Short mmCIF file of C-alpha atoms in Angstrom, two decimals:
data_model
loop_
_atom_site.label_atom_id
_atom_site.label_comp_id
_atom_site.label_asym_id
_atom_site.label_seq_id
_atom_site.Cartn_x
_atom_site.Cartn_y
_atom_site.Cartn_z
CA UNK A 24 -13.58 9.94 -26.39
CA UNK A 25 -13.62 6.78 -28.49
CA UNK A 26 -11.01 4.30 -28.28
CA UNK A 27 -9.78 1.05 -30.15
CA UNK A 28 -10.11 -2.27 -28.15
CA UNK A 29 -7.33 -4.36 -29.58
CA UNK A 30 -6.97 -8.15 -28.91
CA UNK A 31 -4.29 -6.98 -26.16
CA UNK A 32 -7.18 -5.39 -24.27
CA UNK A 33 -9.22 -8.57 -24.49
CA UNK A 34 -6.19 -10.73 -23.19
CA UNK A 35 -5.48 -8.31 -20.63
CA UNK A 36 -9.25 -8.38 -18.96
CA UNK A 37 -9.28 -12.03 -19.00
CA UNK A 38 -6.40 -12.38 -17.20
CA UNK A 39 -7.68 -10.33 -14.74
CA UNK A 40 -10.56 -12.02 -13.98
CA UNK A 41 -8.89 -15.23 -13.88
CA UNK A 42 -6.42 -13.59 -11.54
CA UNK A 43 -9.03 -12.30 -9.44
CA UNK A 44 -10.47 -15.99 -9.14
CA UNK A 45 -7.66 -17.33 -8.32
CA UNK A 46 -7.28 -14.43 -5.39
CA UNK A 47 -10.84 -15.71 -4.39
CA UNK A 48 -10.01 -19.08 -4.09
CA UNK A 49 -7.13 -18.93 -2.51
CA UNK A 50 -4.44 -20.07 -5.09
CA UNK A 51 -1.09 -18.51 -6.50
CA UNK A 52 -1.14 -16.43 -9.75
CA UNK A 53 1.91 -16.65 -10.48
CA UNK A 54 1.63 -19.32 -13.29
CA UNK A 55 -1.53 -17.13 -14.73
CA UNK A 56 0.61 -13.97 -14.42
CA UNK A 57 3.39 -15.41 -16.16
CA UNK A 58 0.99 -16.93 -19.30
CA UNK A 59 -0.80 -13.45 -19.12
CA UNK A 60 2.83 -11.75 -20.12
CA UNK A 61 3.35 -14.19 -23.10
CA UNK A 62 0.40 -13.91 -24.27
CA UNK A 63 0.22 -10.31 -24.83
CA UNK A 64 3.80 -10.45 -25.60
CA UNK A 65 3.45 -13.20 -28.49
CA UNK A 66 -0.46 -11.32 -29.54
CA UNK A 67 1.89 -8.18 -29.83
CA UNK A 68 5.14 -9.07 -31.25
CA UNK A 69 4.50 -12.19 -33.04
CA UNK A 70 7.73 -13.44 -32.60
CA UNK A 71 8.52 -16.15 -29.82
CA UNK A 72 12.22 -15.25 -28.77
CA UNK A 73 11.02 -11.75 -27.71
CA UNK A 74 7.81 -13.19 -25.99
CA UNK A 75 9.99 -15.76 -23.64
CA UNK A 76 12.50 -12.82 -22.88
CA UNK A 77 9.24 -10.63 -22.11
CA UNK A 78 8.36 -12.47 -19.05
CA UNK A 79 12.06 -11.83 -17.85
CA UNK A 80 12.13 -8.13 -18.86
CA UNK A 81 9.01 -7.68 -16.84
CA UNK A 82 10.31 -9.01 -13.87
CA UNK A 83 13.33 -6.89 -13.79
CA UNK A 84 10.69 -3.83 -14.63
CA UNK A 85 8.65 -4.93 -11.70
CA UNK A 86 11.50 -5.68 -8.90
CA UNK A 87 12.68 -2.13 -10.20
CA UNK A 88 9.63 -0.44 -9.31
CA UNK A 89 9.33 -1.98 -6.42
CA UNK A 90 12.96 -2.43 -4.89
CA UNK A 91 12.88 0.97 -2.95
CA UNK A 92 9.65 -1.18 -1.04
CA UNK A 93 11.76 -3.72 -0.82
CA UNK A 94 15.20 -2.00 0.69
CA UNK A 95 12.89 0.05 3.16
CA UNK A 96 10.98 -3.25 4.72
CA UNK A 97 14.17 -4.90 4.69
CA UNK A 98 15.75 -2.49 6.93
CA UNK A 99 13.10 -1.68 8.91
CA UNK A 100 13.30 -5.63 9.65
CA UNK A 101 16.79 -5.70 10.11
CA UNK A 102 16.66 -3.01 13.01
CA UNK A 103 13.42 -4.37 14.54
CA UNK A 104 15.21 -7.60 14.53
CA UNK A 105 18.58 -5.97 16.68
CA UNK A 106 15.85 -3.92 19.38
CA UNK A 107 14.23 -7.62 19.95
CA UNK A 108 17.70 -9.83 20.44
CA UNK A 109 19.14 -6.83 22.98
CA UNK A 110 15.56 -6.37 24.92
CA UNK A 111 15.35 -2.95 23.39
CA UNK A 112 11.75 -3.20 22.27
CA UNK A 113 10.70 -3.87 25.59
CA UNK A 114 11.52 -0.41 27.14
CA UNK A 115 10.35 1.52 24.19
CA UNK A 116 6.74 -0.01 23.90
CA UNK A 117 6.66 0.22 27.94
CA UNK A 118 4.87 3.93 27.36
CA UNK A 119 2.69 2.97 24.38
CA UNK A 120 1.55 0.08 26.66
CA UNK A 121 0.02 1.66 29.18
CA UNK A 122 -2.38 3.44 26.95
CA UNK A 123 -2.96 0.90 24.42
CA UNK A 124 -4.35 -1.96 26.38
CA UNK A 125 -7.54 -3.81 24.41
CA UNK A 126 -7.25 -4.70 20.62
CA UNK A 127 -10.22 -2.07 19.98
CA UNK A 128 -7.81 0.48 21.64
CA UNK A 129 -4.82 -0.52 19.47
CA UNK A 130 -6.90 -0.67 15.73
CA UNK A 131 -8.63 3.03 16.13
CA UNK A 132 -5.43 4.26 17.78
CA UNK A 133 -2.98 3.13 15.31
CA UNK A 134 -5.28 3.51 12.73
CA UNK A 135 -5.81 7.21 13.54
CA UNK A 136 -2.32 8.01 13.82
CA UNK A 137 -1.50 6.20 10.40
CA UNK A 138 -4.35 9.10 9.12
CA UNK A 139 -2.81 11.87 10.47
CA UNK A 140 0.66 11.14 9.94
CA UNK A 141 -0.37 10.08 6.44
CA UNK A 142 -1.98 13.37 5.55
CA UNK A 143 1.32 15.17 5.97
CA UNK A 144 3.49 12.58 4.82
CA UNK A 145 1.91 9.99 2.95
CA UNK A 146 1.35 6.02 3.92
CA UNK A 147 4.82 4.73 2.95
CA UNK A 148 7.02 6.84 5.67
CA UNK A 149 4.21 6.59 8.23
CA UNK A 150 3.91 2.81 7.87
CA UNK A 151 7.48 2.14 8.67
CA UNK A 152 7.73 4.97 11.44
CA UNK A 153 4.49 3.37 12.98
CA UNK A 154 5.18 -0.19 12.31
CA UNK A 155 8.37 -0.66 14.15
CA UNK A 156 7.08 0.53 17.15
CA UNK A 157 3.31 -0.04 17.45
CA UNK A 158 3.11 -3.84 16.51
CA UNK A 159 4.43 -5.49 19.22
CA UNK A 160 2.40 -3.34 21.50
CA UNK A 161 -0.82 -4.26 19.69
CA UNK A 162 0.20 -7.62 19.53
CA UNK A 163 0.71 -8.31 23.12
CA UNK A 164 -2.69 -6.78 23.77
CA UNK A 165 -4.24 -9.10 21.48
CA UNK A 166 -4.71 -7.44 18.27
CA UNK A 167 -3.44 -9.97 15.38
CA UNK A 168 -0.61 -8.38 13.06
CA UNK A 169 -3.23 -8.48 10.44
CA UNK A 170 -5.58 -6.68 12.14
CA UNK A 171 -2.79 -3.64 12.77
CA UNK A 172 -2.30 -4.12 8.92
CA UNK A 173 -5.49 -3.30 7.95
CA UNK A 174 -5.47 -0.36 10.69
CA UNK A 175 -2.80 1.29 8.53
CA UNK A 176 -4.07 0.31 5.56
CA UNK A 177 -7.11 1.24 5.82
CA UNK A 178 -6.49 4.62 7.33
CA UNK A 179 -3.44 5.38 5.69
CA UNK A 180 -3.42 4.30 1.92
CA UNK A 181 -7.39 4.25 2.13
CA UNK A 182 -9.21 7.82 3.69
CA UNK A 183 -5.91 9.73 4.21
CA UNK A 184 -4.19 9.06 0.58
CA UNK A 185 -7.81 9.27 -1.08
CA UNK A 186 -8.54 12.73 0.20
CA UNK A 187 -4.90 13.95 0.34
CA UNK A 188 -6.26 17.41 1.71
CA UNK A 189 -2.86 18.53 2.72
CA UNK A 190 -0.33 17.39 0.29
CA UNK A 191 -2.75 17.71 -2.42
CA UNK A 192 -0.73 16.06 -5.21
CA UNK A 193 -3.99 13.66 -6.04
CA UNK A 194 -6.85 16.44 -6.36
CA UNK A 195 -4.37 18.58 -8.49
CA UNK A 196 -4.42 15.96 -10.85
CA UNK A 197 -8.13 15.52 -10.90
CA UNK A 198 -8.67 18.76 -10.53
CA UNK A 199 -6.48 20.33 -13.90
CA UNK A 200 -7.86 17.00 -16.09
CA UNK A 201 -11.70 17.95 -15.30
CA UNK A 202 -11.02 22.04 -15.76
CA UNK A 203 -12.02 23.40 -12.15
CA UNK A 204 -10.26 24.77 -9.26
CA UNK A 205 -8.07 22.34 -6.50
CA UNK A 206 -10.31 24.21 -3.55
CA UNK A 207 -13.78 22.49 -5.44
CA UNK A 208 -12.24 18.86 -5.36
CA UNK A 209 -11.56 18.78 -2.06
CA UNK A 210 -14.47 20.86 -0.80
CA UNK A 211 -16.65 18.37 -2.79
CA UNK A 212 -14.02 15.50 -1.24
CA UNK A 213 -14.50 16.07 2.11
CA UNK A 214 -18.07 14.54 2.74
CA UNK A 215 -17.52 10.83 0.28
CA UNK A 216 -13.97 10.35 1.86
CA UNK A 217 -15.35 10.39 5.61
CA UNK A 218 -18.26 8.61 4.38
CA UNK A 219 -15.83 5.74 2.89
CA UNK A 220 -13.36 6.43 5.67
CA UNK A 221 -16.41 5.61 8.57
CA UNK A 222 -18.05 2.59 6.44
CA UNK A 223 -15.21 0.73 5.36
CA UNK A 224 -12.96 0.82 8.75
CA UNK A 225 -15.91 0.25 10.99
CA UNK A 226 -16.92 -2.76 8.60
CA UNK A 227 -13.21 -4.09 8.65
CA UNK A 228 -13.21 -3.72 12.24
CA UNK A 229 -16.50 -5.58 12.96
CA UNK A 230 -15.48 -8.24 10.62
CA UNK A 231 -12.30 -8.59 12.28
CA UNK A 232 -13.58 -9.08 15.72
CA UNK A 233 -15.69 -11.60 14.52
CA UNK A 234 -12.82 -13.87 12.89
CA UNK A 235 -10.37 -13.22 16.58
CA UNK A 236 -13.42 -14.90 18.28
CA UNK A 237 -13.80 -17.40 15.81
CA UNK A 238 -10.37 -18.37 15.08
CA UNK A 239 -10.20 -17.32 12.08
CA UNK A 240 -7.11 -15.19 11.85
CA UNK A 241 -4.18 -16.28 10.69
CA UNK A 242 -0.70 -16.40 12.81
CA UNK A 243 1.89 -13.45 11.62
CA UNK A 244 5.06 -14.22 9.25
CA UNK A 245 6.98 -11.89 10.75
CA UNK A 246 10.99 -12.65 11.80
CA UNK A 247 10.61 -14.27 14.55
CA UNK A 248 12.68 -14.63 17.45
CA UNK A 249 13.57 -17.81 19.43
CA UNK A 250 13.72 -17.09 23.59
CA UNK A 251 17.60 -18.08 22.91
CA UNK A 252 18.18 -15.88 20.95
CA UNK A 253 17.64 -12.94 22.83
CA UNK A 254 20.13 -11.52 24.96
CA UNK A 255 19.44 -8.58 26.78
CA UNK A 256 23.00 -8.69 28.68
CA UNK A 257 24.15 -6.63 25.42
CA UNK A 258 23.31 -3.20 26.69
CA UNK A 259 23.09 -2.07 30.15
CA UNK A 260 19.70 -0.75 31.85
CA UNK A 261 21.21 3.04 31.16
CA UNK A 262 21.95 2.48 27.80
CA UNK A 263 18.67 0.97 26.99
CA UNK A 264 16.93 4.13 28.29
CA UNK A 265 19.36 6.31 26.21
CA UNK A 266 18.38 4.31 23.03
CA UNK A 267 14.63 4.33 23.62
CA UNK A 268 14.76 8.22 24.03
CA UNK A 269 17.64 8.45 21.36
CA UNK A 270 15.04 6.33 18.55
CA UNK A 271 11.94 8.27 18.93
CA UNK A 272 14.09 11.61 18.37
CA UNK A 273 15.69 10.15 15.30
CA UNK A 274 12.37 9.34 14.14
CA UNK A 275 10.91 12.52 14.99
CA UNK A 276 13.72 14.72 13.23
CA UNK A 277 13.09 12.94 10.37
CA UNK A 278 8.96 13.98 10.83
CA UNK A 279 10.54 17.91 10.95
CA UNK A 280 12.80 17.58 8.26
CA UNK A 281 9.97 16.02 6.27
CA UNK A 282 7.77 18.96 6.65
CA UNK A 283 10.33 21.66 6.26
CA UNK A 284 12.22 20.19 3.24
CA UNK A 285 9.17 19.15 1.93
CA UNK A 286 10.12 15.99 1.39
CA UNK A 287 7.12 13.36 0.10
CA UNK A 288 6.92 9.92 -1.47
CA UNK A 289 9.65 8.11 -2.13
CA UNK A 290 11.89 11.03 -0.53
CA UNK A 291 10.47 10.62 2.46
CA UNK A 292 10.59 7.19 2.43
CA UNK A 293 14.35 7.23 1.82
CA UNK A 294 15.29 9.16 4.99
CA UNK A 295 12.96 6.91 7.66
CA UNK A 296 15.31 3.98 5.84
CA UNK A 297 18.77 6.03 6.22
CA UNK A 298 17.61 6.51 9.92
CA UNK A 299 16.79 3.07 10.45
CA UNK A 300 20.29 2.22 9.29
CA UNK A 301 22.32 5.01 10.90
CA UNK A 302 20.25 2.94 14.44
CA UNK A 303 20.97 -0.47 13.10
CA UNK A 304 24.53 0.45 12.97
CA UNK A 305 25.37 2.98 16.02
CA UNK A 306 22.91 0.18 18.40
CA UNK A 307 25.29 -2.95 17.23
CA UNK A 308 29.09 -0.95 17.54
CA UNK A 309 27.32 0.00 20.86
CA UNK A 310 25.84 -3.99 21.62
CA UNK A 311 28.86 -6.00 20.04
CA UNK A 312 31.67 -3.89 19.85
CA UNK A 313 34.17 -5.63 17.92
CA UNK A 314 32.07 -7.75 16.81
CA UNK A 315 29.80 -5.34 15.11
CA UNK A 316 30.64 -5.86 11.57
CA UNK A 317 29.99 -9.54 10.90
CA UNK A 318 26.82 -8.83 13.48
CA UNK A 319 25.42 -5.71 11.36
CA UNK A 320 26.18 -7.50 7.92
CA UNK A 321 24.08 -10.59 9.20
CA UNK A 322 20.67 -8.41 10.19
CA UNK A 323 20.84 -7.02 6.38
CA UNK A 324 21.19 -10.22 5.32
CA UNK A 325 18.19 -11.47 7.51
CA UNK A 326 16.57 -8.67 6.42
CA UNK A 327 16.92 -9.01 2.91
CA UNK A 328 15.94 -13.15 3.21
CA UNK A 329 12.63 -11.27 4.99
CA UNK A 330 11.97 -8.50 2.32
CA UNK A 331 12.34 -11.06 -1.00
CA UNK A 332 10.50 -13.77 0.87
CA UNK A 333 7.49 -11.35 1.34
CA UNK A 334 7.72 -9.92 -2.18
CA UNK A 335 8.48 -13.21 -3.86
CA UNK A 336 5.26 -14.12 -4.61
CA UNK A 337 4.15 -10.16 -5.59
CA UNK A 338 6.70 -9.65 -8.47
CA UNK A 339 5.04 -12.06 -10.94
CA UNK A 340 1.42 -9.81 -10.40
CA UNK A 341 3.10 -6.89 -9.94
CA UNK A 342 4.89 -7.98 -13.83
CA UNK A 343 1.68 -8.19 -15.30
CA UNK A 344 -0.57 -5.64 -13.71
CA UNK A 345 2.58 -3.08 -14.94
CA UNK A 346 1.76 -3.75 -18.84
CA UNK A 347 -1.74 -2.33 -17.88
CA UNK A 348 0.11 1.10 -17.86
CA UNK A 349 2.97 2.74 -18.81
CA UNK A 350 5.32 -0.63 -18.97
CA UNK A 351 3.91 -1.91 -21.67
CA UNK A 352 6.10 0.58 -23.96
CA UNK A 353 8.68 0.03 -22.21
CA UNK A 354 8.23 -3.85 -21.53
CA UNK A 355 6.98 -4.72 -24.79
CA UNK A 356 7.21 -1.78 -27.02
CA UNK A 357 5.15 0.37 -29.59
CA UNK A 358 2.22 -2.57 -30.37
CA UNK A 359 -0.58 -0.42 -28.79
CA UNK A 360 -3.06 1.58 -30.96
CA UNK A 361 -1.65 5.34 -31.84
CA UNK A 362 -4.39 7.36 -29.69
CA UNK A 363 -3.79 4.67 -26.70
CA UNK A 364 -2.83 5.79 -23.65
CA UNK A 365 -2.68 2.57 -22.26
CA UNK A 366 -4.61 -0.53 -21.91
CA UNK A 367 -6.19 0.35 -18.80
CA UNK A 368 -6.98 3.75 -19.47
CA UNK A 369 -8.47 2.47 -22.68
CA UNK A 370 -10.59 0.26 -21.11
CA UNK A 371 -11.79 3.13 -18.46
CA UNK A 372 -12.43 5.12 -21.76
CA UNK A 373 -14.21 2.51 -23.66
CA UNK A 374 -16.41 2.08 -20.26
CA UNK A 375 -17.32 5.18 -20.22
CA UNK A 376 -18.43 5.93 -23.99
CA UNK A 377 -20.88 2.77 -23.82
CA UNK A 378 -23.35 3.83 -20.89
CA UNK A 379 -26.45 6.17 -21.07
CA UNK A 380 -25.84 9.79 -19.05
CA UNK A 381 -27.52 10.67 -15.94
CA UNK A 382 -26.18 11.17 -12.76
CA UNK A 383 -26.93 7.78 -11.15
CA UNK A 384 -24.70 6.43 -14.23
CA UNK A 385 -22.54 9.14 -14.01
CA UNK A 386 -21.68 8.65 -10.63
CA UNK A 387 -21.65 4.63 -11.02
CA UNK A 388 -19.85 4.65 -14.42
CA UNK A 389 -17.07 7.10 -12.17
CA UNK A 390 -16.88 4.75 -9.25
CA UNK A 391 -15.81 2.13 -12.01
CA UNK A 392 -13.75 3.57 -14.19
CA UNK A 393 -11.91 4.64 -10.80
CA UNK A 394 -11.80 1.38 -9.82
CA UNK A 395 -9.98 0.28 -13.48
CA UNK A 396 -7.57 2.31 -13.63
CA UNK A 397 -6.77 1.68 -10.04
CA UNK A 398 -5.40 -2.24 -10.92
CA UNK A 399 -2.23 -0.66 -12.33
CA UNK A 400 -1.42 -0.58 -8.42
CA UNK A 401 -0.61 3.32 -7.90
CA UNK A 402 -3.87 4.69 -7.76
CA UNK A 403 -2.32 7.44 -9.16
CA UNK A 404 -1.93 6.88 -12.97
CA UNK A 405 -5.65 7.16 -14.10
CA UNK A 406 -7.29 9.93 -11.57
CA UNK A 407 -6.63 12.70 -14.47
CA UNK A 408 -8.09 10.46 -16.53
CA UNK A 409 -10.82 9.83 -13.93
CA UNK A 410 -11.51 14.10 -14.25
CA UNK A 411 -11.51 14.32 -17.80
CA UNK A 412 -14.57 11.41 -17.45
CA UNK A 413 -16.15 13.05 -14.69
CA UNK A 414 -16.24 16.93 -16.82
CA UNK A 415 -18.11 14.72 -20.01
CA UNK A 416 -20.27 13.61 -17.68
CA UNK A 417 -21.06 16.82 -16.11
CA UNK A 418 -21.64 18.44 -19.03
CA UNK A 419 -24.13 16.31 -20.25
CA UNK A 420 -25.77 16.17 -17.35
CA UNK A 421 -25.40 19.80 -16.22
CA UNK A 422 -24.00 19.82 -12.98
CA UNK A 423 -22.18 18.07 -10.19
CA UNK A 424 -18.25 17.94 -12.34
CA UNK A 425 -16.53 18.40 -8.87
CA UNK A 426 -18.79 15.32 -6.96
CA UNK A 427 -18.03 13.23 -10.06
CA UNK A 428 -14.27 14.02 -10.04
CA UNK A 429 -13.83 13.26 -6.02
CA UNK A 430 -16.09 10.26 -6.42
CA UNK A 431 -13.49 8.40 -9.44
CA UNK A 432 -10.25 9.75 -7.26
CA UNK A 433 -11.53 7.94 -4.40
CA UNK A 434 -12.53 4.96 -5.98
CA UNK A 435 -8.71 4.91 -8.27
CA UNK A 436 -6.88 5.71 -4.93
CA UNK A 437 -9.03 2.96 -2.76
CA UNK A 438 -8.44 0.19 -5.34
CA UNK A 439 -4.81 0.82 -6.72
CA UNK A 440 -3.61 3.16 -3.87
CA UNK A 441 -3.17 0.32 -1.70
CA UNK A 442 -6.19 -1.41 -0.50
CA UNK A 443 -7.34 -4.04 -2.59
CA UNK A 444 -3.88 -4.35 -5.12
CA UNK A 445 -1.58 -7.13 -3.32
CA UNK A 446 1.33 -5.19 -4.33
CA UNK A 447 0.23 -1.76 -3.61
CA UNK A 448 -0.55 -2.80 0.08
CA UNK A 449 3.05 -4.51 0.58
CA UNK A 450 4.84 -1.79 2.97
CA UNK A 451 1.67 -2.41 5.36
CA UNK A 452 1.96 -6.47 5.17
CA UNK A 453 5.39 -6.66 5.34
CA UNK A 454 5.85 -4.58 7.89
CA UNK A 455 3.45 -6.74 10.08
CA UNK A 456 4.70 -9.88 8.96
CA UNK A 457 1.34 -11.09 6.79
CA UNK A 458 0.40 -12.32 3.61
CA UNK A 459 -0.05 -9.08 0.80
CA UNK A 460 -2.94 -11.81 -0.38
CA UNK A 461 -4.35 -12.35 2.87
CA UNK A 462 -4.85 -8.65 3.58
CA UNK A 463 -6.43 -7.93 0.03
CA UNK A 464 -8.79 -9.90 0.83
CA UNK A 465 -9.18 -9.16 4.07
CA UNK A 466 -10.34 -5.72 2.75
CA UNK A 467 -12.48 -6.57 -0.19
CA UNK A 468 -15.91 -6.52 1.76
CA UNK A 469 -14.95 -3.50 3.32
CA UNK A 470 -13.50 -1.55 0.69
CA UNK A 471 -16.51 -2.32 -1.24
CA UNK A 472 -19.12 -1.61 1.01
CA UNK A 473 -17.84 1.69 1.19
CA UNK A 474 -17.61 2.34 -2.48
CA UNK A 475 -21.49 1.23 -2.77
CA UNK A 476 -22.35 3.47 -0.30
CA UNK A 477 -20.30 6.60 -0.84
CA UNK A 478 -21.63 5.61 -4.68
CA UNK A 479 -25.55 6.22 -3.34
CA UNK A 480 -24.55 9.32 -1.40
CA UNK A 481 -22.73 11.21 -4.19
CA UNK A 482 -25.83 10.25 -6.25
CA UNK A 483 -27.80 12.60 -4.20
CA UNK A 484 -25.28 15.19 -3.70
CA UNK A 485 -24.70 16.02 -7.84
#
């Protein structure tokens, strides 16, 4: 399972560790992203013309990946924006209120929901059905809008997308590139993702109550609202109670119609963001009346000021961290060794063929390669290269192939799924009005001390 390490590779791992410093102390990367891009463009090509353009072309190729984020955040802003100026968000958090009323109530509450609703839907959809609503209420009860971000993060992108025991689209993956049954990846699953799950939210949550007392959060981002600008003379008592049952519904059909069209992903996440329009619109003809169309064509413009202003600063990592996978081709072109299948997949590869087999370096070397192939930001590229790692291993060492294939999905989907990538974690940050940056690091000491100790307990379960 040799591979060629070109200079590209090279390039590419520096820049991530100079990335990650920056992360670490708390500076942009933009200007290291952007030098990253030429520099494996020029290393590549040779030619400067095509390496300027490159930095352009991978901007487009990142805002394209990422504009359905974008549109969906955008709207859900928009709408949140319209309950808040015509007092509808106060009658529909009025029931979550009176069961939500400490911080520790609102981050294992919303955090639990974000799991279950992510196990049948995926984080996306649940983060914008849960985000709307939920915020203000944890807010107001003291809970910082970081603090609800990691809740959903964690929970959502984190134990519910890593185990995926109902949708199964990750251990299908792992499962047919390692060569055994769907039913033995999750069976072996189970135990490492509650493990993770239970270390790394209990951590964050610790760690976060421990900041709120120290003053060490900081304030949300989100669209704010000025007391002037509110004006809750726009709907009448009745018609606010018809909205906040009339929401919820709309929300809920879309749950049902999710389930029995089967609809996951980016589907899914398309519908929550047609029903958040169909509301914005209906709730302003009701509000303004005539002057509903200049009113509903300013929210998407607010919206959209929100959405870009949030992702802004993500396209330029999200540009480079893309040429770590399948954009290079596309960005660059055909520069990459003939047997490559990518430069971070070749660098999981080339990990792998260089340490000594047993299952403590088995299960180690898993947990890392995991981990690389994770930085493309989907989690989801590198778990099937992740099982075809984990079945050499196995062999070699005779046993444990399903242990070692759970134990790399959890680590790719932890890292790149959304927990640690800025960009992968967006939907969650934007949603709550913080810093993508901010809440990556926010979960770095958790998110690791789980993978260390889920790492020890699979070593004693192969």
């Amino acid at each position: 399972m040799g591979v060629e390490l070109t200079a590209l590779h090279w390039i590419y791992v520096s820049f991530i560790c100079i990335i990650i410093a920056l992360m670490i102390w708390r500076k942009d990367t933009s200007l290291a992203c952007m030098v990253g891009i030429f520099l494996l463009a020029i290393t590549a090509t040779g030619s400067l013309p095509l390496s300027i353009s490159t930095i352009f072309k991978s901007f487009v190729y990142a805002i394209t990946e990422l504009l359905p984020t974008i549109l969906v955040i955008s709207i859900i802003v928009s709408m949140s924006k319209l309950l808040t100026i015509t007092g509808m968000n106060e009658v529909m958090i009025a029931p979550f209120a009176k069961f939500i009323r400490t911080p520790t109530l609102a981050y294992w509450t919303i955090g639990i929901l974000m799991m279950v609703i992510s196990w049948f839907f995926w984080p996306s959809p649940a983060v914008a059905l849960l985000g709307a609503v939920l915020l203000p209420v944890a807010v107001r009860v003291g809970l910082p809008a970081l603090g609800v971000a990691m809740a959903m993060n964690l929970f959502g992108h984190g134990i519910a997308l890593s185990g995926d025991f109902i949708i199964q689209g990750a251990p299908k993956l792992t499962a047919d590139a390692a060569g055994i049954p769907v039913s033995d990846v999750i069976s072996a699953s189970i135990p490492l993702v509650f493990i993770m799950g239970i270390v790394t939210v209990t951590t964050a949550f610790f760690l976060l109550r421990r900041d709120v007392k120290k003053g060490n959060i900081p304030q949300s981002e989100a669209v704010s609202i000025e007391e002037n600008e509110v004006q809750s003379h726009l709907l009448t008592r009745r018609m606010k109670t018809t909205f906040a049952f009339l929401i919820p519904i709309l929300f809920g059909l879309d749950v049902v119609a999710m389930y029995y069209f089967q609809l996951q992903g980016g589907d899914a996440t398309a519908l929550i963001g047609g029903t958040a329009i169909f509301i914005l619109s209906l709730l302003s003809v009701v509000a303004y009346k005539k002057k509903s169309l200049e009113q509903i064509t300013d929210l998407f413009i607010q919206g959209f000021q929100f959405g870009f202003k949030v992702f802004g600063p993500v396209i330029p990592i999200a540009a480079f961290f893309y040429l770590g996978d399948s954009g290079f081709q596309t960005i660059i072109g055909e520069f990459l060794p003939k047997q490559s299948h990518g430069i971070v997949n070749d660098l999981g590869v080339a990990l792998s063929s260089v340490v000594p087999l047993s299952k403590e370096v088995g299960a180690i070397t898993l947990i890392g390669v995991g981990a690389i192939t994770g930085l493309d930001g989907s989690g989801f590229s590198g778990i099937s290269l992740v099982g075809s790692i984990a079945k050499l291993f196995a062999t070699a060492i005779g046993t444990g192939i399903a242990t070692l294939t759970a134990l790399g999905q959890i680590a790719a989907i932890w890292v790149g799924g959304g927990t640690l990538v800025p960009w992968a974690l967006i939907p969650a940050a934007a949603i709550c009005g913080v810093s993508p940056f901010e809440l990556a690091r926010r979960n770095v000491v958790p998110v690791v001390t789980g993978l260390i100790v889920t790492t020890i307990v699979a070593m004693f379960l192969i």
